[in-house]
mmCIF file of C-alpha atoms in Angstrom:
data_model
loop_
_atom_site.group_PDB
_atom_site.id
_atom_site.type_symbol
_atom_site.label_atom_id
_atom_site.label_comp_id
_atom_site.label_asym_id
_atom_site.label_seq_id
_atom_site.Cartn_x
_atom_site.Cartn_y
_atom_site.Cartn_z
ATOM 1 C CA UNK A 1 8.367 -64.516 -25.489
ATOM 2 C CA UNK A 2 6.673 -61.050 -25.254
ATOM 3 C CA UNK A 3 7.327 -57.961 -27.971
ATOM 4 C CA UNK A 4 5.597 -54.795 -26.969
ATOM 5 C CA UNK A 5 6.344 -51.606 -28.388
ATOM 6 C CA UNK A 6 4.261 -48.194 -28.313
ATOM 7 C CA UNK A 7 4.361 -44.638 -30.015
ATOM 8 C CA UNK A 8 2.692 -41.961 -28.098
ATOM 9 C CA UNK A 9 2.292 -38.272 -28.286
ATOM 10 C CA UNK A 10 0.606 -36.235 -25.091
ATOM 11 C CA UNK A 11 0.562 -32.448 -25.742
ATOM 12 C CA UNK A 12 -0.522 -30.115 -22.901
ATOM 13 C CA UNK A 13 0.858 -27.008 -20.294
ATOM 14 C CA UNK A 14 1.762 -28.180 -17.029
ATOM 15 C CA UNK A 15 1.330 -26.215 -13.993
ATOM 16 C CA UNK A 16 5.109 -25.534 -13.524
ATOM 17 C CA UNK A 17 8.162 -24.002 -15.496
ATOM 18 C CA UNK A 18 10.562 -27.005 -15.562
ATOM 19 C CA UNK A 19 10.933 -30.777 -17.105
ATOM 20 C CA UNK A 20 9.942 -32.239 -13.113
ATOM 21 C CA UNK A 21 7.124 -34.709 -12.782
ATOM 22 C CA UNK A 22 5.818 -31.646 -10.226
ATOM 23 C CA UNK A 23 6.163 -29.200 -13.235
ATOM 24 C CA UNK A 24 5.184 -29.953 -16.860
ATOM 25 C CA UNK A 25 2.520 -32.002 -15.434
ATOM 26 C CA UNK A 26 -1.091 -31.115 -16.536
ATOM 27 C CA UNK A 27 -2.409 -32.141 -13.244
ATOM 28 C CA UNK A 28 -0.080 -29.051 -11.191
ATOM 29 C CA UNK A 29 -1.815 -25.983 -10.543
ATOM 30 C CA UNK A 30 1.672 -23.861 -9.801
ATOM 31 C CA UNK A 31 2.777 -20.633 -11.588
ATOM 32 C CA UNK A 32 1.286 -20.620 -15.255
ATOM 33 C CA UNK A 33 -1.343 -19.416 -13.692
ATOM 34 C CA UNK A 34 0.589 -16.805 -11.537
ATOM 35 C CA UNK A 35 3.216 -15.061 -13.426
ATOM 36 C CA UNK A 36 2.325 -13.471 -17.085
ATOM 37 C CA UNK A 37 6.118 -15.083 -18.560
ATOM 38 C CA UNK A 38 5.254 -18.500 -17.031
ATOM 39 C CA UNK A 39 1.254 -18.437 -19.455
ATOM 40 C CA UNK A 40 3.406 -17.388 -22.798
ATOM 41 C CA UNK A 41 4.551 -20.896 -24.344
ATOM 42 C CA UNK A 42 1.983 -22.757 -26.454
ATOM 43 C CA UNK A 43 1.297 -26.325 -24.919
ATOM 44 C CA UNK A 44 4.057 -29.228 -25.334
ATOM 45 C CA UNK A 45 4.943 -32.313 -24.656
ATOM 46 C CA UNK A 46 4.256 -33.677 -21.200
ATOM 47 C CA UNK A 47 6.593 -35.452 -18.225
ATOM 48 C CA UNK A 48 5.683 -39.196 -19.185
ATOM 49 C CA UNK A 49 5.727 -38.412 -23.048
ATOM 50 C CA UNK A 50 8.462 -41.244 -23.880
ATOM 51 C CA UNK A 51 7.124 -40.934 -27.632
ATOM 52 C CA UNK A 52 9.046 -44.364 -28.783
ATOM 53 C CA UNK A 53 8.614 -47.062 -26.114
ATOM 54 C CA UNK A 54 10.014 -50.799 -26.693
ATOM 55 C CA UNK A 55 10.514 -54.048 -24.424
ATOM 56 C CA UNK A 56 11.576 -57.523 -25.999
ATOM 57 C CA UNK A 57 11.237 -60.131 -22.732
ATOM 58 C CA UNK A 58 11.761 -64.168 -23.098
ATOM 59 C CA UNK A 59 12.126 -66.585 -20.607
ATOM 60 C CA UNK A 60 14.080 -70.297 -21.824
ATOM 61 C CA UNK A 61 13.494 -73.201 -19.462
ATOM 62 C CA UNK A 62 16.337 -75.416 -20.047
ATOM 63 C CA UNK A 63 16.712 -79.362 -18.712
ATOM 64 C CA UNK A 64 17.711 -79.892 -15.353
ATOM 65 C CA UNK A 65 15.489 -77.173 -13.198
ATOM 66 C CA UNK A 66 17.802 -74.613 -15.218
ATOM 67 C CA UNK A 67 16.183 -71.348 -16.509
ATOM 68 C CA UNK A 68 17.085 -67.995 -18.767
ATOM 69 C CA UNK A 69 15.316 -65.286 -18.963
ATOM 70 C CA UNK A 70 16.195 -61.726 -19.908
ATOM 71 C CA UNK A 71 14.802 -58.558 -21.725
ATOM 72 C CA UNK A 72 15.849 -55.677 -24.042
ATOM 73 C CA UNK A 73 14.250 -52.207 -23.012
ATOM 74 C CA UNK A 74 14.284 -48.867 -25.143
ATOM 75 C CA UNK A 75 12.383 -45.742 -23.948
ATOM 76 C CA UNK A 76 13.030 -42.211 -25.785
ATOM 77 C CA UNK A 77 14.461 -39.819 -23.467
ATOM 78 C CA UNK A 78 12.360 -37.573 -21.817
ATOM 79 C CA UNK A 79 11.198 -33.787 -23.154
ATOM 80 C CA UNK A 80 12.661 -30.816 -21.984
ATOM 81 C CA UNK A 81 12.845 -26.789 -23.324
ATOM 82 C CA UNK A 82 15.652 -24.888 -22.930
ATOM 83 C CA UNK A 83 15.280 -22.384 -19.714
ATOM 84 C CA UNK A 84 16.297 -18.554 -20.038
ATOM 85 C CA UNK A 85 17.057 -16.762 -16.525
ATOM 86 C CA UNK A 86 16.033 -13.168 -16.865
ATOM 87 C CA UNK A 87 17.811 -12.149 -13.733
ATOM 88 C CA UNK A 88 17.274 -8.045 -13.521
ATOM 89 C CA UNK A 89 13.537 -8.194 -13.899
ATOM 90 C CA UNK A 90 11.439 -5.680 -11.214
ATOM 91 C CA UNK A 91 9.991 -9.564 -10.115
ATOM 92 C CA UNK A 92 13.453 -10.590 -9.218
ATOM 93 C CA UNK A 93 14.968 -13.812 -11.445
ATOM 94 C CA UNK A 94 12.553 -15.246 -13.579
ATOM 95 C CA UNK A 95 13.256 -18.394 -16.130
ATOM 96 C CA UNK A 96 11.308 -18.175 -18.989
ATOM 97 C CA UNK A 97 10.825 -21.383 -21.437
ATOM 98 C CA UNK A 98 13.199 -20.853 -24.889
ATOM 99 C CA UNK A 99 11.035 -22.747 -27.165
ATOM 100 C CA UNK A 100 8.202 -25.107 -27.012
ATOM 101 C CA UNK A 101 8.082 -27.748 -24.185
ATOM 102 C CA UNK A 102 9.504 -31.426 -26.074
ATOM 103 C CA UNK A 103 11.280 -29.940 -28.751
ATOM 104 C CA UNK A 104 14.398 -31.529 -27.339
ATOM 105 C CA UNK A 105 14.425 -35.091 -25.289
ATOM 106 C CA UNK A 106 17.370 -36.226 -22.877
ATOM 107 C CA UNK A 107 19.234 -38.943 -24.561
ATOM 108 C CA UNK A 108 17.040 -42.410 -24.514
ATOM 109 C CA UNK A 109 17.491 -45.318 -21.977
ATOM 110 C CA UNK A 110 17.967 -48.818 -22.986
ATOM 111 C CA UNK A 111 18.958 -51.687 -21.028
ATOM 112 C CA UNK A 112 19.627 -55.415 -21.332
ATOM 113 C CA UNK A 113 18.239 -56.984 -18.305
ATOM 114 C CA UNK A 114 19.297 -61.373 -17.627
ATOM 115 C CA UNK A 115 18.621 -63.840 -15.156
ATOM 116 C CA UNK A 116 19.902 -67.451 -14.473
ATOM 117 C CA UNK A 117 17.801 -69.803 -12.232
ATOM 118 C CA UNK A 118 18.680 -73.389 -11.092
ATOM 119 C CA UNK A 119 16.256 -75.150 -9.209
ATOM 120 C CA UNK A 120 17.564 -77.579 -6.077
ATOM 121 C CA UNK A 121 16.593 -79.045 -2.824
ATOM 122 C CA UNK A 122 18.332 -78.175 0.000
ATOM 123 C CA UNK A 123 17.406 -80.125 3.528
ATOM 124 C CA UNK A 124 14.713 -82.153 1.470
ATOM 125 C CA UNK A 125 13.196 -78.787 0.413
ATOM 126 C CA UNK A 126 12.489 -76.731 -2.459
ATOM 127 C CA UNK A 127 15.043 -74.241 -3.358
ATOM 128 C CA UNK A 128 16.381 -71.897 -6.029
ATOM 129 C CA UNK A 129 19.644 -70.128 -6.629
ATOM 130 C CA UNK A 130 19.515 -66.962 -8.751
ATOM 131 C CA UNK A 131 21.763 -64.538 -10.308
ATOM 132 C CA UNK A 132 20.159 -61.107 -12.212
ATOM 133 C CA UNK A 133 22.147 -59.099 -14.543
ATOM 134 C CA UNK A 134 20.883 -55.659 -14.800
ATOM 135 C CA UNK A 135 22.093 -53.179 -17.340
ATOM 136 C CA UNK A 136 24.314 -55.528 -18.866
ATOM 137 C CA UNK A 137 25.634 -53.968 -21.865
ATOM 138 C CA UNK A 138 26.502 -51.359 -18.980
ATOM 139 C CA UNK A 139 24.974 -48.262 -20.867
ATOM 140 C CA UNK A 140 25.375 -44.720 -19.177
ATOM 141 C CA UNK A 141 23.257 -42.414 -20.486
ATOM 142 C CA UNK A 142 21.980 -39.638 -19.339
ATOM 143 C CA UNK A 143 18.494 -39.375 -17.799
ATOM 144 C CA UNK A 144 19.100 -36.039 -16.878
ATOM 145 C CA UNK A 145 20.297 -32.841 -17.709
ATOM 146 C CA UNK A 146 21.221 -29.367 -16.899
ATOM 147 C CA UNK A 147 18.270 -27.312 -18.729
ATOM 148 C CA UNK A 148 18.948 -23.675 -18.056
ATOM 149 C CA UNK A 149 21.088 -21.659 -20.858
ATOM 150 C CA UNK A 150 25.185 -21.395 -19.791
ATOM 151 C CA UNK A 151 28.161 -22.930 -19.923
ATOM 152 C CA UNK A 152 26.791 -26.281 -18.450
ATOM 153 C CA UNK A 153 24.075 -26.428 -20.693
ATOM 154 C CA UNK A 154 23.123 -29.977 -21.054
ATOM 155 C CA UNK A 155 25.798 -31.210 -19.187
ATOM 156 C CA UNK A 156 24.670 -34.538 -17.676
ATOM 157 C CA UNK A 157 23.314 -33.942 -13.730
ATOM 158 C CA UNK A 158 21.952 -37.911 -13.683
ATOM 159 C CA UNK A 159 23.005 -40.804 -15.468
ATOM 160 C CA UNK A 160 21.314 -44.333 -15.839
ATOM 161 C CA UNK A 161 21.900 -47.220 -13.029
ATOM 162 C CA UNK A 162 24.966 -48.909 -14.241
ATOM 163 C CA UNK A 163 25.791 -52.998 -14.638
ATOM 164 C CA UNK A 164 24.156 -54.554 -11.359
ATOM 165 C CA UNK A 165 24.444 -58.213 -10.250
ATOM 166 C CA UNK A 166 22.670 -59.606 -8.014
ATOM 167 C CA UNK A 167 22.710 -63.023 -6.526
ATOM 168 C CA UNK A 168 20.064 -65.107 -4.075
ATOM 169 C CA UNK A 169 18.853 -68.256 -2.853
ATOM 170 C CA UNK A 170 15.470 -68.547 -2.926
ATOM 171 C CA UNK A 171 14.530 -71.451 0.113
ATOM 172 C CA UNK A 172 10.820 -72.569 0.676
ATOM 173 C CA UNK A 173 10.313 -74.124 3.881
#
């Protein structure tokens, strides 16, 4: 069995207006540099800031060549701001960050992953036939979101993978 769980806090100004992995990432040169609206929000929380990170794994190796295995994941949702289009400005449309970056997360992820394994032979070789479970509790949150002030304000664009199964045969030869 493995338990691992972390707590983390990264505070910083990405490059780019937005909640993308190519925009509030420290590492982006892009338009806080550029446009004097884009410079005007104190530092935040970054892309990979999960803040509350946990993953419960086991594996059971029953009699007969027969083995469990499964884990429980939870990760925090990830931190976003609120976006304000100024659309009459002398620029053209600008969005301008409402508060400070990570004041609000998506909703979090969690998942409960499984996997049965039974050991053979087939043809007087080694074999194994599998089946995986992913997402089995079948959760559907969002892992995404609309971000700009309106009517579809936070309305889910993305949602996590749903329930998965997936079956092999595993043959060594």
């Amino acid at each position: 069995m493995l338990l691992g769980a972390t707590t983390y806090r990264s505070k910083g100004l990405g490059g780019n207006i937005g909640h993308g992995v190519l925009e509030n990432e420290p590492g982006v040169i892009g338009e806080r540099f550029e446009l004097p609206g884009a410079a005007a929000m104190p530092p935040g929380r970054l892309y990979f800031d999960r803040a509350y990170v946990a993953k419960w794994s086991g594996m059971y190796e029953a009699p007969a060549d027969v083995r469990l295995g499964g884990t429980v994941r939870y990760q925090d949702g990830q931190a976003f701001t609120r976006l304000v289009v100024a659309p009459d400005l002398a620029g053209g449309p600008e969005a301008f960050e409402a508060y400070e970056m990570g004041r609000t997360r998506f909703t979090y992820t969690g998942s409960v992953d499984m996997r049965f394994e039974k050991g053979f032979e087939l043809g007087g070789r080694p074999a194994v036939f599998g089946v995986d479970i992913f997402n089995f509790t079948n959760l559907s949150n969002e892992v995404d979101e609309d971000v700009v002030t309106g009517p579809t304000f936070r309305r889910p664009t993305a949602l996590q993978p749903p329930l998965t199964v997936r079956v092999g045969l595993r043959w060594s030869f």
